[in-house]
N, CA and C of each residue as an Amber inpcrd file, in Angstrom:
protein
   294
   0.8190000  -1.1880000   0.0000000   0.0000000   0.0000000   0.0000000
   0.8720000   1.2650000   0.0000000   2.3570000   0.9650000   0.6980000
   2.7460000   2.2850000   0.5170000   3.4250000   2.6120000  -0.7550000
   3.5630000   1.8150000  -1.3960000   4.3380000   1.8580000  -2.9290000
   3.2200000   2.1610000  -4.0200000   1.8450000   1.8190000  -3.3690000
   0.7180000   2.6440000  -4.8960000   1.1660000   3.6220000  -5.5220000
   0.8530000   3.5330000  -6.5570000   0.9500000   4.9300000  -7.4870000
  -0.0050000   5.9840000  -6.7490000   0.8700000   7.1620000  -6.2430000
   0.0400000   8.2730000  -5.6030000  -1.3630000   9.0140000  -6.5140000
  -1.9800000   9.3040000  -5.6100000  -3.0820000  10.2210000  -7.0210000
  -4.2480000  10.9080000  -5.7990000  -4.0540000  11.9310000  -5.5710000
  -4.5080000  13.2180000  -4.7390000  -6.1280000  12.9910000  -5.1380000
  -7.2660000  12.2860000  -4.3700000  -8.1980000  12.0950000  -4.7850000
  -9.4640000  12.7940000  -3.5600000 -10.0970000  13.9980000  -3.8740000
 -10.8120000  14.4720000  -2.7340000 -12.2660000  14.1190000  -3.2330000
 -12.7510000  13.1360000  -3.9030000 -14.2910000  13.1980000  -4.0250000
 -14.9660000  12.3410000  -2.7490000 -14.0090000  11.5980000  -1.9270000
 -14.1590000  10.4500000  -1.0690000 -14.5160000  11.2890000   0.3890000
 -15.3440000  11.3360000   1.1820000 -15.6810000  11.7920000   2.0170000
 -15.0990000  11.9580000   3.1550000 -13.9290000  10.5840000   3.5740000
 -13.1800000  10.4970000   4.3950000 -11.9180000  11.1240000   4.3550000
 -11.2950000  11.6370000   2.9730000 -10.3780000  12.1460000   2.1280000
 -10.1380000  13.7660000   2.6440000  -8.8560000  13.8980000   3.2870000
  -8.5310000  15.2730000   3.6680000  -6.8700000  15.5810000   3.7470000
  -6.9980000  16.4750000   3.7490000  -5.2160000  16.7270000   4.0420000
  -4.3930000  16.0670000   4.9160000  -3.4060000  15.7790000   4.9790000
  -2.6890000  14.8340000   5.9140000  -3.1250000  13.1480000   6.0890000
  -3.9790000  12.8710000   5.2790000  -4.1820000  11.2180000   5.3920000
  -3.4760000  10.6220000   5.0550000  -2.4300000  10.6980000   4.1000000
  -1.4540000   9.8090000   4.2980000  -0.4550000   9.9520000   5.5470000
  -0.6200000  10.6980000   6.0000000   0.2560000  10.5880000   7.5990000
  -0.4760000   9.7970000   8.3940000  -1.6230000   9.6150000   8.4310000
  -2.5000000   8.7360000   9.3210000  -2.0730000   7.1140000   8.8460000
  -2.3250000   7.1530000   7.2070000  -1.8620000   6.0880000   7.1050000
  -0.8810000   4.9540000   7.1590000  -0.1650000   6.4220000   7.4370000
   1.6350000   5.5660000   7.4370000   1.7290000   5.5990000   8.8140000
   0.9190000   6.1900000   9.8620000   1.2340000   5.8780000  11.5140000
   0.0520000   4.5940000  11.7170000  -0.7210000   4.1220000  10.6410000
  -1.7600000   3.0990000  10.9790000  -0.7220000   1.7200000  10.5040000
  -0.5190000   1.8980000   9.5510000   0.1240000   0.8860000   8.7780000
   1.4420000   0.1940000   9.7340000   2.1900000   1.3720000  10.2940000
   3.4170000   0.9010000  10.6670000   3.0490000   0.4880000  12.3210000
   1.9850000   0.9030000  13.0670000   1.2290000   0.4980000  13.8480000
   0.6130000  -1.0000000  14.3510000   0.2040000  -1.1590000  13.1330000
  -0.1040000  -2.7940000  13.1560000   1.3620000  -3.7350000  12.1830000
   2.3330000  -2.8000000  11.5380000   3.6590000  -3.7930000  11.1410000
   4.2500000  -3.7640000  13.0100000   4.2880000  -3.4050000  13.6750000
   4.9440000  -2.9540000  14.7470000   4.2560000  -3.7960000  16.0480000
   2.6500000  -3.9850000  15.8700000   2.3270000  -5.1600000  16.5930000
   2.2740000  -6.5420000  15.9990000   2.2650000  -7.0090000  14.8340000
   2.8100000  -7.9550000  14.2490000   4.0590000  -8.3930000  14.4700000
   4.7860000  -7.6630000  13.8510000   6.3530000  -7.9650000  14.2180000
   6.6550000  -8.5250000  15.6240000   6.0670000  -7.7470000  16.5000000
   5.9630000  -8.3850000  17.9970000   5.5620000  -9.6200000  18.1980000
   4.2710000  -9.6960000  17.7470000   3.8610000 -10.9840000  18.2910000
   4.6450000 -12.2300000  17.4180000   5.1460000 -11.7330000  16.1990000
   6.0470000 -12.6920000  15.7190000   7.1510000 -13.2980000  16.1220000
   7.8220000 -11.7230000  16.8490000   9.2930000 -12.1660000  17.3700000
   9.2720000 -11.5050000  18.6650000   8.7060000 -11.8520000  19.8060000
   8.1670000 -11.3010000  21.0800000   9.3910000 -11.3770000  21.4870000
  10.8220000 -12.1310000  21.4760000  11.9140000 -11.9880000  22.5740000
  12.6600000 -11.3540000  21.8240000  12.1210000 -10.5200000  20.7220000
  13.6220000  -9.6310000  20.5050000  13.4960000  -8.0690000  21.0230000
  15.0010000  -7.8490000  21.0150000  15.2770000  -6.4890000  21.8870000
  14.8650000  -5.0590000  21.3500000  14.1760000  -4.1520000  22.1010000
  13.6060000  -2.7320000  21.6160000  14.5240000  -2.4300000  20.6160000
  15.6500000  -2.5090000  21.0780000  16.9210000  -1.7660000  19.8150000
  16.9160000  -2.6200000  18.4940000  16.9100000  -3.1940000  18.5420000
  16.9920000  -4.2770000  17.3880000  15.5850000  -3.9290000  16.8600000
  14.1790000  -4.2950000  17.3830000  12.8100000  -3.5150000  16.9460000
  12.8810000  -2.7500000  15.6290000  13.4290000  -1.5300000  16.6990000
  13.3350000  -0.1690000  16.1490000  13.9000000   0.0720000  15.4620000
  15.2910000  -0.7570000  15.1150000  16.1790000  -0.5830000  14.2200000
  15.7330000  -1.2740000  12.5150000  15.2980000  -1.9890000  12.9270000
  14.5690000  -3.1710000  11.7400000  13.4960000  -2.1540000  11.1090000
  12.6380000  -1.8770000  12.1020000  11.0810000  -1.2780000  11.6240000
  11.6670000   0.2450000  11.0200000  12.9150000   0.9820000  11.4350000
  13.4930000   2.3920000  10.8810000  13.7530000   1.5490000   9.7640000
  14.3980000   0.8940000   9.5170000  15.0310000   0.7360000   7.8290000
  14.3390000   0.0780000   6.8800000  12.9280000  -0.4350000   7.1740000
  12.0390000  -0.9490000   6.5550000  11.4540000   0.6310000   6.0850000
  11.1510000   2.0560000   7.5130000  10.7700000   2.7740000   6.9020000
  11.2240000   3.7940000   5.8230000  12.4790000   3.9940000   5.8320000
  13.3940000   4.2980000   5.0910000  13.3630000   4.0960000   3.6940000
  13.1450000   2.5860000   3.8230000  13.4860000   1.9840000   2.4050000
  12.2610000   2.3140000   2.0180000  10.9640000   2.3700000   2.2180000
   9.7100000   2.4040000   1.7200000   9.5210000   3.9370000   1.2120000
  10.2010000   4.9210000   2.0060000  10.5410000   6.3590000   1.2410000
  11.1660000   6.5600000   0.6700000  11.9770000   5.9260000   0.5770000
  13.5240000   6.0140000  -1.1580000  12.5920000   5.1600000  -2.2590000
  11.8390000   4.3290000  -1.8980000  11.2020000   3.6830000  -2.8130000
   9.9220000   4.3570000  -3.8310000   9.3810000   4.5830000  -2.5860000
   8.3030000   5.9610000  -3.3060000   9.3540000   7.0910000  -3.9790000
  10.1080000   7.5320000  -3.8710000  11.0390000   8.5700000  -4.7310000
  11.4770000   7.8040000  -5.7660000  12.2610000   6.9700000  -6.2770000
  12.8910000   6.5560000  -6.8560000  12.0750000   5.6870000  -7.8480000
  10.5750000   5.0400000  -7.7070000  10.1680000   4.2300000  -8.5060000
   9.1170000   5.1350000  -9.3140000   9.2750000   6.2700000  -9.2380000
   8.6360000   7.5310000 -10.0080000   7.0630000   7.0200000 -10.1270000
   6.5590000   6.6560000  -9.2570000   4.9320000   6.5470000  -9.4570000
   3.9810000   7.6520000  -8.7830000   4.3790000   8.6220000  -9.0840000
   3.6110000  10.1300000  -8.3310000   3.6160000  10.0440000  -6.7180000
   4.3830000   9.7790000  -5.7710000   4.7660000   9.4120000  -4.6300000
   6.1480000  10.4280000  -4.5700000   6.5650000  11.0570000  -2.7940000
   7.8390000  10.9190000  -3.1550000   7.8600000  11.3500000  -1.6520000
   9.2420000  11.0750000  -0.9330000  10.0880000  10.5010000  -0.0400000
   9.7700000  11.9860000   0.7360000   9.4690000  12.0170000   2.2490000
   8.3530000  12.9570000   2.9530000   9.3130000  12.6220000   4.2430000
   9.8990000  13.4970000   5.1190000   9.9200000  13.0670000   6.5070000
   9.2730000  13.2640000   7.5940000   8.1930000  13.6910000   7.3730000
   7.2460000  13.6200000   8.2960000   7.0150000  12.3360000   7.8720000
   6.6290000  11.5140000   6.6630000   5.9090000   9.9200000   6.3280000
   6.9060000   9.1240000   7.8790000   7.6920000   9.5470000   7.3660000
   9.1210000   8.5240000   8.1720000   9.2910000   8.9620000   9.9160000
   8.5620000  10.1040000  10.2660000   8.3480000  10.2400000  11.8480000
   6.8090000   9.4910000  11.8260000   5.8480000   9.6770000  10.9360000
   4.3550000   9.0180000  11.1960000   5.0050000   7.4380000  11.1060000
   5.6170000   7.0560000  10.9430000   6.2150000   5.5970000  10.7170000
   6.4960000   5.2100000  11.3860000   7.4340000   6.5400000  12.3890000
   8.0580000   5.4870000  13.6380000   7.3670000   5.6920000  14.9930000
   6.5470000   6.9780000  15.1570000   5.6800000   7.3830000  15.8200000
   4.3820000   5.8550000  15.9150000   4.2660000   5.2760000  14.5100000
   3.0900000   4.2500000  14.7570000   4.0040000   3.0870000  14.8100000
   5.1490000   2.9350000  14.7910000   5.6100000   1.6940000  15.1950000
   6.0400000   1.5570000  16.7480000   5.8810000   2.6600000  17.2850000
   6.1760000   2.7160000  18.7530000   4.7340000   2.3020000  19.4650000
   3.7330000   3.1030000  18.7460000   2.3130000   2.7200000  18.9910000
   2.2080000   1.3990000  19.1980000   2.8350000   0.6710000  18.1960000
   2.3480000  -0.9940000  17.5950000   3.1070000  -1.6290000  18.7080000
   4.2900000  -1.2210000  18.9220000   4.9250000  -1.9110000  20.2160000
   4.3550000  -1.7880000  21.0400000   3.9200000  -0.5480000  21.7550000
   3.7990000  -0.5370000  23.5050000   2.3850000  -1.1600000  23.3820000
   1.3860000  -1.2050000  22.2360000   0.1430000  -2.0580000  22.2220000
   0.2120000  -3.2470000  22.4960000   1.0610000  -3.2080000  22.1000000
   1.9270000  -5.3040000  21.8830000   2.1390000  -5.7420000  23.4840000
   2.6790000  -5.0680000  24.3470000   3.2800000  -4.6970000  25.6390000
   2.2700000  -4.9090000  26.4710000   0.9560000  -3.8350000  26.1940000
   0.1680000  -3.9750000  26.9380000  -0.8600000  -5.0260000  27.1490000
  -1.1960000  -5.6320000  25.3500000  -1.8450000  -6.4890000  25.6810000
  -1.3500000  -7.5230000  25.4630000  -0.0680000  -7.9490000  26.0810000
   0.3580000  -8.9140000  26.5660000   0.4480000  -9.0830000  28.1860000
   0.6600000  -8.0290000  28.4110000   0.3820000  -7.7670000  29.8800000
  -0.5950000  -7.9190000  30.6490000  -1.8080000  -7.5810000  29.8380000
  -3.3550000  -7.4630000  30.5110000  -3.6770000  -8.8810000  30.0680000
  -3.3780000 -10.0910000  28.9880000  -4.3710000 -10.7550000  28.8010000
  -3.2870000 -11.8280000  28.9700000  -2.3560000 -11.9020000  29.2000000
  -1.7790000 -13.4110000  29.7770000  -0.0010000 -13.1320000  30.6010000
């Protein structure tokens, strides 16, 4: 989803400025509780380090594969901002439910 060909579309009701920042703190949100529950004993640093260069690469990618997209650093703070989300979710409801 983050590699679509971009295309600025406001006829959609839900459709407003800044939604792709939502999307890239939703997206990396649930990569970030996934990743967890996949690999629950690995270390925050290691995490964060993995889930930064996944986001990275996904913004050189949008630049470079010229499909009306292009490489944003705010995308790449909404990225790591929702992968911190996706962790401490991970945290908690591991905490609360076993």
């Amino acid at each position: 989803m983050l590699l679509k060909p971009g295309e600025e579309n406001h006829e959609y009701w839900f459709m407003f400025n800044g939604i792709d920042k939502v999307l890239h703190l939703s997206i990396f949100a649930a990569l970030g509780f996934l990743f967890m529950a996949a690999f629950p004993k690995i270390k925050f640093s290691y995490f964060f380090q993995i889930i930064l260069m996944y986001a990275f690469l996904t913004e050189i990618l949008q630049e470079e594969m010229g499909l009306g997209r292009s490489m944003e650093t705010l995308d790449i703070v909404a990225d790591t901002i929702g992968c911190l989300i996706g962790y401490y979710t991970y945290k908690l409801f591991i905490k609360r439910f076993f």
